[in-house]
mmCIF file of C-alpha atoms in Angstrom:
data_model
loop_
_atom_site.group_PDB
_atom_site.id
_atom_site.type_symbol
_atom_site.label_atom_id
_atom_site.label_comp_id
_atom_site.label_asym_id
_atom_site.label_seq_id
_atom_site.Cartn_x
_atom_site.Cartn_y
_atom_site.Cartn_z
ATOM 1 C CA MET O 1232 -22.469 -20.127 -23.586
ATOM 2 C CA HIS O 1233 -23.282 -23.678 -22.475
ATOM 3 C CA ILE O 1234 -26.935 -22.792 -21.825
ATOM 4 C CA ILE O 1235 -27.222 -21.482 -25.404
ATOM 5 C CA LEU O 1236 -25.341 -24.373 -27.021
ATOM 6 C CA ALA O 1237 -27.271 -27.118 -25.197
ATOM 7 C CA PRO O 1238 -30.568 -26.650 -27.139
ATOM 8 C CA LEU O 1239 -28.707 -25.856 -30.379
ATOM 9 C CA CYS O 1240 -26.788 -29.122 -30.203
ATOM 10 C CA PHE O 1241 -29.978 -30.960 -29.282
ATOM 11 C CA SER O 1242 -31.734 -29.495 -32.343
ATOM 12 C CA GLN O 1243 -28.924 -30.875 -34.538
ATOM 13 C CA LYS O 1244 -29.183 -34.256 -32.752
ATOM 14 C CA PHE O 1245 -25.712 -33.911 -31.291
ATOM 15 C CA ASP O 1246 -26.879 -35.619 -28.105
ATOM 16 C CA ILE O 1247 -23.469 -36.109 -26.541
ATOM 17 C CA LEU O 1248 -22.580 -32.418 -26.900
ATOM 18 C CA SER O 1249 -26.034 -31.414 -25.665
ATOM 19 C CA CYS O 1250 -25.644 -33.528 -22.509
ATOM 20 C CA TYR O 1251 -22.142 -32.147 -22.034
ATOM 21 C CA HIS O 1252 -23.336 -28.526 -22.191
ATOM 22 C CA ILE O 1253 -26.180 -29.198 -19.735
ATOM 23 C CA THR O 1254 -23.841 -30.926 -17.268
ATOM 24 C CA VAL O 1255 -21.202 -28.211 -17.463
ATOM 25 C CA ALA O 1256 -23.796 -25.437 -17.148
ATOM 26 C CA VAL O 1257 -25.060 -27.025 -13.914
ATOM 27 C CA LEU O 1258 -21.473 -27.326 -12.614
ATOM 28 C CA TYR O 1259 -20.775 -23.656 -13.332
ATOM 29 C CA ILE O 1260 -24.019 -22.568 -11.657
ATOM 30 C CA ILE O 1261 -23.096 -24.550 -8.540
ATOM 31 C CA ALA O 1262 -19.558 -23.113 -8.620
ATOM 32 C CA ILE O 1263 -20.918 -19.561 -8.886
ATOM 33 C CA ILE O 1264 -23.292 -20.135 -5.960
ATOM 34 C CA LEU O 1265 -20.424 -21.495 -3.863
ATOM 35 C CA SER O 1266 -17.887 -18.928 -5.136
ATOM 36 C CA ASN O 1267 -17.582 -17.278 -1.708
ATOM 37 C CA ALA O 1268 -16.827 -20.602 -0.050
ATOM 38 C CA ILE O 1269 -14.277 -22.028 -2.483
ATOM 39 C CA PRO O 1270 -10.885 -20.660 -3.576
ATOM 40 C CA ALA O 1271 -10.725 -18.662 -6.812
ATOM 41 C CA ILE O 1272 -7.990 -20.996 -8.045
ATOM 42 C CA PHE O 1273 -10.569 -23.817 -8.034
ATOM 43 C CA LEU O 1274 -12.835 -21.898 -10.415
ATOM 44 C CA PHE O 1275 -9.925 -21.142 -12.731
ATOM 45 C CA THR O 1276 -8.902 -24.810 -12.694
ATOM 46 C CA LEU O 1277 -12.483 -25.852 -13.485
ATOM 47 C CA CYS O 1278 -12.562 -23.484 -16.476
ATOM 48 C CA TYR O 1279 -9.219 -24.802 -17.680
ATOM 49 C CA ILE O 1280 -10.139 -28.476 -17.475
ATOM 50 C CA GLU O 1281 -13.604 -27.919 -18.953
ATOM 51 C CA THR O 1282 -12.259 -25.973 -21.939
ATOM 52 C CA ILE O 1283 -9.625 -28.600 -22.699
ATOM 53 C CA ALA O 1284 -12.224 -31.362 -22.317
ATOM 54 C CA TYR O 1285 -14.673 -29.705 -24.738
ATOM 55 C CA SER O 1286 -11.959 -29.074 -27.331
ATOM 56 C CA ILE O 1287 -10.933 -32.732 -27.208
ATOM 57 C CA LEU O 1288 -14.545 -33.954 -27.262
ATOM 58 C CA THR O 1289 -15.494 -31.919 -30.354
ATOM 59 C CA LEU O 1290 -12.239 -32.967 -32.010
ATOM 60 C CA ILE O 1291 -13.093 -36.646 -31.523
ATOM 61 C CA LEU O 1292 -16.750 -36.366 -32.562
ATOM 62 C CA HIS O 1293 -16.633 -33.698 -35.269
ATOM 63 C CA GLY O 1294 -13.008 -33.239 -36.318
ATOM 64 C CA ASN O 1295 -10.780 -30.205 -36.501
ATOM 65 C CA ASP O 1296 -13.396 -28.285 -38.504
ATOM 66 C CA ALA O 1297 -15.565 -27.907 -35.369
ATOM 67 C CA GLY O 1298 -13.541 -24.777 -34.588
ATOM 68 C CA SER O 1299 -13.558 -25.290 -30.827
ATOM 69 C CA TYR O 1300 -9.809 -24.750 -30.700
ATOM 70 C CA ILE O 1301 -10.419 -21.008 -30.663
ATOM 71 C CA LEU O 1302 -11.707 -21.238 -27.090
ATOM 72 C CA THR O 1303 -8.429 -22.755 -25.934
ATOM 73 C CA LEU O 1304 -6.748 -19.446 -26.742
ATOM 74 C CA THR O 1305 -8.440 -18.026 -23.663
ATOM 75 C CA LEU O 1306 -6.673 -20.619 -21.549
ATOM 76 C CA LEU O 1307 -3.374 -18.832 -22.017
ATOM 77 C CA ALA O 1308 -5.013 -15.657 -20.707
ATOM 78 C CA TYR O 1309 -6.466 -17.633 -17.781
ATOM 79 C CA LEU O 1310 -3.110 -19.137 -16.948
ATOM 80 C CA PHE O 1311 -1.385 -15.780 -17.179
ATOM 81 C CA MET O 1312 -3.906 -14.295 -14.748
ATOM 82 C CA ILE O 1313 -3.510 -17.219 -12.341
ATOM 83 C CA SER O 1314 0.273 -16.824 -12.466
ATOM 84 C CA LEU O 1315 -0.107 -13.285 -11.124
ATOM 85 C CA VAL O 1316 -1.711 -14.479 -7.893
ATOM 86 C CA SER O 1317 1.588 -15.537 -6.322
ATOM 87 C CA ARG O 1318 4.982 -16.981 -7.139
ATOM 88 C CA ARG O 1319 3.754 -20.429 -6.151
ATOM 89 C CA THR O 1320 0.839 -20.373 -8.617
ATOM 90 C CA ALA O 1321 3.182 -18.989 -11.285
ATOM 91 C CA LYS O 1322 5.367 -22.072 -10.880
ATOM 92 C CA TYR O 1323 2.403 -24.431 -11.138
ATOM 93 C CA THR O 1324 0.985 -22.767 -14.275
ATOM 94 C CA LEU O 1325 4.143 -23.211 -16.343
ATOM 95 C CA PHE O 1326 3.391 -26.795 -17.385
ATOM 96 C CA PRO O 1327 -0.359 -26.242 -18.139
ATOM 97 C CA ALA O 1328 0.500 -23.163 -20.190
ATOM 98 C CA THR O 1329 3.038 -25.117 -22.231
ATOM 99 C CA LEU O 1330 0.585 -27.987 -22.705
ATOM 100 C CA THR O 1331 -2.165 -25.609 -23.824
ATOM 101 C CA LEU O 1332 0.092 -23.911 -26.345
ATOM 102 C CA ILE O 1333 1.161 -27.266 -27.803
ATOM 103 C CA LEU O 1334 -2.482 -28.362 -28.009
ATOM 104 C CA ILE O 1335 -3.531 -25.203 -29.870
ATOM 105 C CA LEU O 1336 -0.652 -25.440 -32.337
ATOM 106 C CA THR O 1337 -1.297 -29.144 -32.944
ATOM 107 C CA ILE O 1338 -5.025 -28.694 -33.628
ATOM 108 C CA GLN O 1339 -4.474 -25.722 -35.906
ATOM 109 C CA THR O 1340 -1.603 -27.277 -37.840
ATOM 110 C CA PHE O 1341 -2.960 -30.748 -38.654
ATOM 111 C CA ASP O 1342 -6.208 -31.976 -40.154
ATOM 112 C CA PHE O 1343 -6.759 -34.102 -37.107
ATOM 113 C CA LYS O 1344 -9.123 -37.101 -37.252
ATOM 114 C CA VAL O 1345 -9.078 -39.239 -34.139
ATOM 115 C CA THR O 1346 -11.845 -41.540 -35.337
ATOM 116 C CA THR O 1347 -13.166 -42.559 -38.778
ATOM 117 C CA ASN O 1348 -16.822 -41.842 -37.995
ATOM 118 C CA VAL O 1349 -16.383 -38.070 -37.680
ATOM 119 C CA THR O 1350 -19.593 -36.062 -38.209
ATOM 120 C CA PRO O 1351 -18.756 -32.581 -39.528
ATOM 121 C CA PHE O 1352 -20.860 -29.659 -38.385
ATOM 122 C CA PRO O 1353 -23.377 -28.318 -40.934
ATOM 123 C CA ASN O 1354 -22.309 -24.944 -42.301
ATOM 124 C CA ASP O 1355 -25.064 -22.965 -40.561
ATOM 125 C CA PHE O 1356 -24.452 -24.663 -37.220
ATOM 126 C CA TYR O 1357 -20.688 -24.293 -37.633
ATOM 127 C CA LEU O 1358 -21.090 -20.538 -38.140
ATOM 128 C CA ILE O 1359 -23.258 -20.205 -35.014
ATOM 129 C CA HIS O 1360 -20.983 -22.503 -32.976
ATOM 130 C CA TYR O 1361 -17.840 -20.686 -34.088
ATOM 131 C CA SER O 1362 -19.389 -17.246 -33.500
ATOM 132 C CA ILE O 1363 -20.436 -18.172 -29.946
ATOM 133 C CA PHE O 1364 -16.964 -19.506 -29.195
ATOM 134 C CA ALA O 1365 -15.261 -16.459 -30.726
ATOM 135 C CA GLY O 1366 -17.544 -14.061 -28.827
ATOM 136 C CA THR O 1367 -17.016 -15.932 -25.568
ATOM 137 C CA SER O 1368 -13.259 -15.894 -26.096
ATOM 138 C CA ILE O 1369 -13.183 -12.142 -26.782
ATOM 139 C CA ILE O 1370 -15.357 -11.348 -23.755
ATOM 140 C CA THR O 1371 -13.278 -13.632 -21.547
ATOM 141 C CA ILE O 1372 -9.985 -12.132 -22.678
ATOM 142 C CA ILE O 1373 -11.352 -8.589 -22.152
ATOM 143 C CA TYR O 1374 -12.512 -9.579 -18.657
ATOM 144 C CA ILE O 1375 -9.154 -11.134 -17.839
ATOM 145 C CA ALA O 1376 -7.376 -8.026 -19.118
ATOM 146 C CA TYR O 1377 -9.630 -5.942 -16.853
ATOM 147 C CA VAL O 1378 -8.846 -8.165 -13.847
ATOM 148 C CA ILE O 1379 -5.122 -7.972 -14.548
ATOM 149 C CA ARG O 1380 -5.319 -4.195 -14.981
ATOM 150 C CA THR O 1381 -7.293 -3.831 -11.724
ATOM 151 C CA LYS O 1382 -4.823 -6.071 -9.909
ATOM 152 C CA PHE O 1383 -1.920 -4.062 -11.304
ATOM 153 C CA PHE O 1384 -3.400 -0.733 -10.170
ATOM 154 C CA ARG O 1385 -4.243 -2.144 -6.741
ATOM 155 C CA PHE O 1386 -0.705 -3.454 -6.439
ATOM 156 C CA ARG O 1387 0.672 -0.067 -7.492
ATOM 157 C CA GLU O 1388 -1.535 1.728 -4.959
ATOM 158 C CA LYS O 1389 -0.541 -0.700 -2.189
ATOM 159 C CA THR O 1390 3.109 -0.224 -3.105
ATOM 160 C CA LYS O 1391 2.641 3.546 -3.074
ATOM 161 C CA VAL O 1392 0.922 3.447 0.330
ATOM 162 C CA LYS O 1393 3.590 1.131 1.716
ATOM 163 C CA THR O 1394 6.379 3.330 0.343
ATOM 164 C CA ASN O 1395 4.767 6.446 1.798
ATOM 165 C CA PHE O 1396 4.361 4.700 5.141
ATOM 166 C CA LEU O 1397 7.997 3.582 5.156
ATOM 167 C CA ASN O 1398 9.151 7.083 4.209
ATOM 168 C CA TYR O 1399 6.965 8.578 6.919
ATOM 169 C CA SER O 1400 8.176 6.058 9.503
ATOM 170 C CA ALA O 1401 11.790 6.805 8.593
ATOM 171 C CA THR O 1402 11.359 10.558 9.056
ATOM 172 C CA HIS O 1403 8.788 10.891 11.872
ATOM 173 C CA ASP O 1404 8.684 9.915 15.498
ATOM 174 C CA ALA O 1405 6.259 7.035 15.973
ATOM 175 C CA LEU O 1406 4.751 8.429 19.181
ATOM 176 C CA THR O 1407 4.494 12.185 18.652
ATOM 177 C CA LYS O 1408 4.173 12.190 14.824
ATOM 178 C CA ILE O 1409 6.665 15.039 14.493
ATOM 179 C CA TYR O 1410 10.094 14.844 12.824
ATOM 180 C CA ASN O 1411 12.562 12.441 14.368
ATOM 181 C CA ARG O 1412 16.216 13.223 15.022
ATOM 182 C CA ARG O 1413 17.367 11.684 11.757
ATOM 183 C CA ARG O 1414 15.029 13.746 9.584
ATOM 184 C CA ALA O 1415 15.751 16.966 11.472
ATOM 185 C CA SER O 1416 19.484 16.395 11.000
ATOM 186 C CA GLU O 1417 18.976 15.833 7.251
ATOM 187 C CA ILE O 1418 17.018 19.087 6.868
ATOM 188 C CA ILE O 1419 19.555 21.040 8.908
ATOM 189 C CA SER O 1420 22.444 19.629 6.872
ATOM 190 C CA SER O 1421 20.693 20.613 3.639
ATOM 191 C CA TYR O 1422 20.612 24.270 4.722
ATOM 192 C CA THR O 1423 24.416 24.480 4.615
ATOM 193 C CA THR O 1424 24.389 23.650 0.883
ATOM 194 C CA LYS O 1425 21.546 25.932 -0.216
ATOM 195 C CA SER O 1426 22.669 29.343 -1.443
ATOM 196 C CA GLU O 1427 19.314 30.949 -0.588
ATOM 197 C CA TYR O 1428 20.067 30.414 3.125
ATOM 198 C CA THR O 1429 23.532 32.037 3.058
ATOM 199 C CA ASN O 1430 22.468 35.332 4.616
ATOM 200 C CA ILE O 1431 19.564 34.061 6.703
ATOM 201 C CA LEU O 1432 19.726 33.913 10.489
ATOM 202 C CA PHE O 1433 19.214 30.657 12.376
ATOM 203 C CA SER O 1434 18.724 29.944 16.059
ATOM 204 C CA VAL O 1435 18.387 26.646 17.872
ATOM 205 C CA CYS O 1436 16.264 25.714 20.889
ATOM 206 C CA ILE O 1437 16.570 22.612 23.027
ATOM 207 C CA PHE O 1438 13.878 21.987 25.619
ATOM 208 C CA ASP O 1439 12.596 19.161 27.753
ATOM 209 C CA ILE O 1440 9.720 18.421 30.105
ATOM 210 C CA ASP O 1441 10.394 19.278 33.725
ATOM 211 C CA ASP O 1442 10.428 16.348 36.142
ATOM 212 C CA PHE O 1443 9.405 13.945 33.405
ATOM 213 C CA LYS O 1444 10.977 10.989 35.231
ATOM 214 C CA LYS O 1445 8.788 11.683 38.256
ATOM 215 C CA ILE O 1446 5.688 11.642 36.025
ATOM 216 C CA ASN O 1447 6.708 8.252 34.632
ATOM 217 C CA ASP O 1448 7.532 6.858 38.069
ATOM 218 C CA ARG O 1449 4.299 8.082 39.661
ATOM 219 C CA PHE O 1450 1.740 7.617 36.897
ATOM 220 C CA GLY O 1451 3.393 5.087 34.591
ATOM 221 C CA HIS O 1452 4.902 5.161 31.127
ATOM 222 C CA ASP O 1453 1.502 5.335 29.407
ATOM 223 C CA CYS O 1454 0.941 8.642 31.137
ATOM 224 C CA GLY O 1455 4.430 9.722 30.066
ATOM 225 C CA ASP O 1456 3.596 8.895 26.451
ATOM 226 C CA ALA O 1457 0.360 10.880 26.702
ATOM 227 C CA VAL O 1458 2.332 13.869 28.033
ATOM 228 C CA LEU O 1459 4.824 13.680 25.154
ATOM 229 C CA LYS O 1460 2.009 13.608 22.579
ATOM 230 C CA LEU O 1461 0.213 16.478 24.263
ATOM 231 C CA ILE O 1462 3.324 18.683 24.477
ATOM 232 C CA SER O 1463 4.134 17.972 20.824
ATOM 233 C CA SER O 1464 0.608 18.854 19.707
ATOM 234 C CA LEU O 1465 0.516 22.097 21.722
ATOM 235 C CA ILE O 1466 3.867 23.270 20.421
ATOM 236 C CA LEU O 1467 3.268 22.265 16.805
ATOM 237 C CA ARG O 1468 0.228 24.556 16.710
ATOM 238 C CA SER O 1469 2.189 27.428 18.271
ATOM 239 C CA LEU O 1470 5.267 27.587 16.046
ATOM 240 C CA PRO O 1471 5.762 30.123 13.249
ATOM 241 C CA GLU O 1472 6.283 29.027 9.645
ATOM 242 C CA ASN O 1473 9.678 27.757 8.407
ATOM 243 C CA THR O 1474 10.410 26.213 11.791
ATOM 244 C CA ILE O 1475 11.864 22.741 12.297
ATOM 245 C CA PHE O 1476 10.355 20.841 15.207
ATOM 246 C CA ALA O 1477 11.600 17.391 16.144
ATOM 247 C CA ARG O 1478 11.810 14.935 18.984
ATOM 248 C CA TRP O 1479 15.507 14.892 19.735
ATOM 249 C CA GLY O 1480 15.474 11.982 22.166
ATOM 250 C CA GLY O 1481 13.440 10.851 25.200
ATOM 251 C CA GLU O 1482 11.647 13.906 26.598
ATOM 252 C CA GLU O 1483 14.035 16.277 24.803
ATOM 253 C CA PHE O 1484 12.878 18.279 21.765
ATOM 254 C CA LEU O 1485 14.558 20.453 19.152
ATOM 255 C CA ILE O 1486 13.282 23.650 17.540
ATOM 256 C CA VAL O 1487 15.206 25.416 14.775
ATOM 257 C CA PHE O 1488 14.037 28.927 13.828
ATOM 258 C CA VAL O 1489 14.834 29.813 10.218
ATOM 259 C CA GLY O 1490 14.786 33.450 9.130
ATOM 260 C CA ASN O 1491 12.544 34.562 11.987
ATOM 261 C CA THR O 1492 14.913 34.494 14.944
ATOM 262 C CA GLU O 1493 13.807 37.959 16.084
ATOM 263 C CA ILE O 1494 10.559 36.386 17.326
ATOM 264 C CA ALA O 1495 12.159 33.147 18.567
ATOM 265 C CA GLU O 1496 12.337 34.118 22.229
ATOM 266 C CA GLU O 1497 8.830 35.566 22.145
ATOM 267 C CA ALA O 1498 7.486 32.396 20.479
ATOM 268 C CA LEU O 1499 9.199 30.200 23.063
ATOM 269 C CA GLU O 1500 7.794 32.244 25.925
ATOM 270 C CA THR O 1501 4.300 31.814 24.457
ATOM 271 C CA ILE O 1502 4.872 28.058 24.189
ATOM 272 C CA ARG O 1503 6.152 27.859 27.778
ATOM 273 C CA SER O 1504 3.116 29.770 29.013
ATOM 274 C CA ARG O 1505 0.641 27.576 27.101
ATOM 275 C CA VAL O 1506 2.145 24.400 28.511
ATOM 276 C CA GLN O 1507 2.116 25.823 32.041
ATOM 277 C CA ASP O 1508 -1.520 26.947 31.745
ATOM 278 C CA TYR O 1509 -2.796 23.719 30.183
ATOM 279 C CA SER O 1510 -4.995 21.661 32.481
ATOM 280 C CA PHE O 1511 -3.790 18.115 31.915
ATOM 281 C CA ARG O 1512 -5.656 15.253 33.543
ATOM 282 C CA TYR O 1513 -4.787 11.577 33.406
ATOM 283 C CA PHE O 1514 -7.519 9.245 34.701
ATOM 284 C CA ASN O 1515 -9.029 12.141 36.662
ATOM 285 C CA LYS O 1516 -5.679 13.042 38.179
ATOM 286 C CA ALA O 1517 -4.451 16.572 37.562
ATOM 287 C CA ILE O 1518 -0.802 16.750 36.489
ATOM 288 C CA LYS O 1519 1.083 20.034 36.390
ATOM 289 C CA LEU O 1520 3.240 20.309 33.288
ATOM 290 C CA THR O 1521 6.065 22.748 32.634
ATOM 291 C CA ILE O 1522 8.985 22.894 30.212
ATOM 292 C CA THR O 1523 12.398 24.536 30.294
ATOM 293 C CA LEU O 1524 13.850 25.905 27.064
ATOM 294 C CA GLY O 1525 17.388 26.828 26.066
ATOM 295 C CA LEU O 1526 17.869 29.126 23.036
ATOM 296 C CA SER O 1527 21.099 29.848 21.155
ATOM 297 C CA HIS O 1528 22.294 33.121 19.636
ATOM 298 C CA PRO O 1529 21.100 33.815 16.052
ATOM 299 C CA ASP O 1530 23.882 32.828 13.650
ATOM 300 C CA LYS O 1531 24.314 33.457 9.899
ATOM 301 C CA SER O 1532 27.089 30.899 9.530
ATOM 302 C CA PHE O 1533 24.703 28.274 10.918
ATOM 303 C CA ASN O 1534 27.318 26.264 12.795
ATOM 304 C CA PHE O 1535 24.727 23.809 14.067
ATOM 305 C CA SER O 1536 27.024 21.917 16.436
ATOM 306 C CA LYS O 1537 28.080 25.156 18.130
ATOM 307 C CA MET O 1538 24.492 26.435 18.349
ATOM 308 C CA LEU O 1539 23.292 23.096 19.703
ATOM 309 C CA ILE O 1540 25.916 23.158 22.447
ATOM 310 C CA GLU O 1541 24.951 26.730 23.347
ATOM 311 C CA ALA O 1542 21.238 25.872 23.457
ATOM 312 C CA ASP O 1543 21.924 22.828 25.606
ATOM 313 C CA GLU O 1544 24.026 24.893 28.023
ATOM 314 C CA ASN O 1545 21.205 27.426 28.314
ATOM 315 C CA LEU O 1546 18.765 24.582 28.978
ATOM 316 C CA MET O 1547 20.997 23.410 31.848
ATOM 317 C CA LYS O 1548 21.086 26.956 33.225
ATOM 318 C CA GLY O 1549 17.308 27.031 33.170
ATOM 319 C CA LYS O 1550 17.139 23.726 35.034
ATOM 320 C CA GLN O 1551 19.549 24.987 37.672
ATOM 321 C CA THR O 1552 17.709 28.270 38.213
ATOM 322 C CA GLY O 1553 14.217 26.991 38.854
ATOM 323 C CA LYS O 1554 12.950 25.372 35.619
ATOM 324 C CA ASN O 1555 9.853 26.492 33.684
ATOM 325 C CA ARG O 1556 11.670 29.292 31.889
ATOM 326 C CA VAL O 1557 13.288 30.356 28.624
ATOM 327 C CA VAL O 1558 17.029 30.976 28.769
ATOM 328 C CA SER O 1559 18.625 32.559 25.684
ATOM 329 C CA GLY O 1560 22.185 33.318 24.675
ATOM 330 C CA ALA O 1561 21.307 36.988 24.560
ATOM 331 C CA ALA O 1562 20.626 36.858 28.267
ATOM 332 C CA GLU O 1563 24.236 36.189 29.180
#
């Protein structure tokens, strides 16, 4: 805009305006070149001050009929965009926004003549000058609307990602990435209120890693964490559908079979065998891994507390009778 208006003003012998446009054009070019090195708020402030200055300058030299007040309308859009950056900038833009609004209303309301030697714009030049200002204002407001829209969508996406992350963190174990105890308990509790699960069998398995404390003591807790992640990954790939799998606490895990309890013991035996046969190495040291699993009786009433106690008792029986085995209620 300033590059176009500089020669136009010079052709009309408006030397002061011509020099102003040249100076401001150079300032904007420098600001654009240095845009990566200076804060965005500085550029917005430069636009604000420059627009106010030009409106006042044309008012003094050429009166209210110069039409430059239209460009000040964009300042409100600028200030609104700046206020979105942070709460601090919102606080600092309140006074400039109020001042800008007062300035626009004052210029538009009164036939303002600051000096007696006002030189009105010729009609042709006024039309060109006004059209350039109006076009610049429209383009600027459209750009600002685009920036605000982009910022809004980015904020919404960030909020969505953050919400999803918080929801995931609240329901999944941070180390193994499977359900945590809280989420598993919520799902299990929901089954007691769903009519479609009234006549469906459930069975519960509790298992842990054999001699896990010795692994931690000998190889360190980082190795223990690697073992937990490995066991979780192996088992997650081996479970049938509609199965709840969660880290219950420490090296203890929970599996709830829903509607497929007839294959529960077979599935657990497959899992036990896969863990036993897996060749796990930690810093070139071979570590033998085994798990012991306790399985409850299938139960239509789904008394989870009772089934959990039964599964835990069967786990203890497995520990006492040699480990690395599946002990079920049906075996009693």
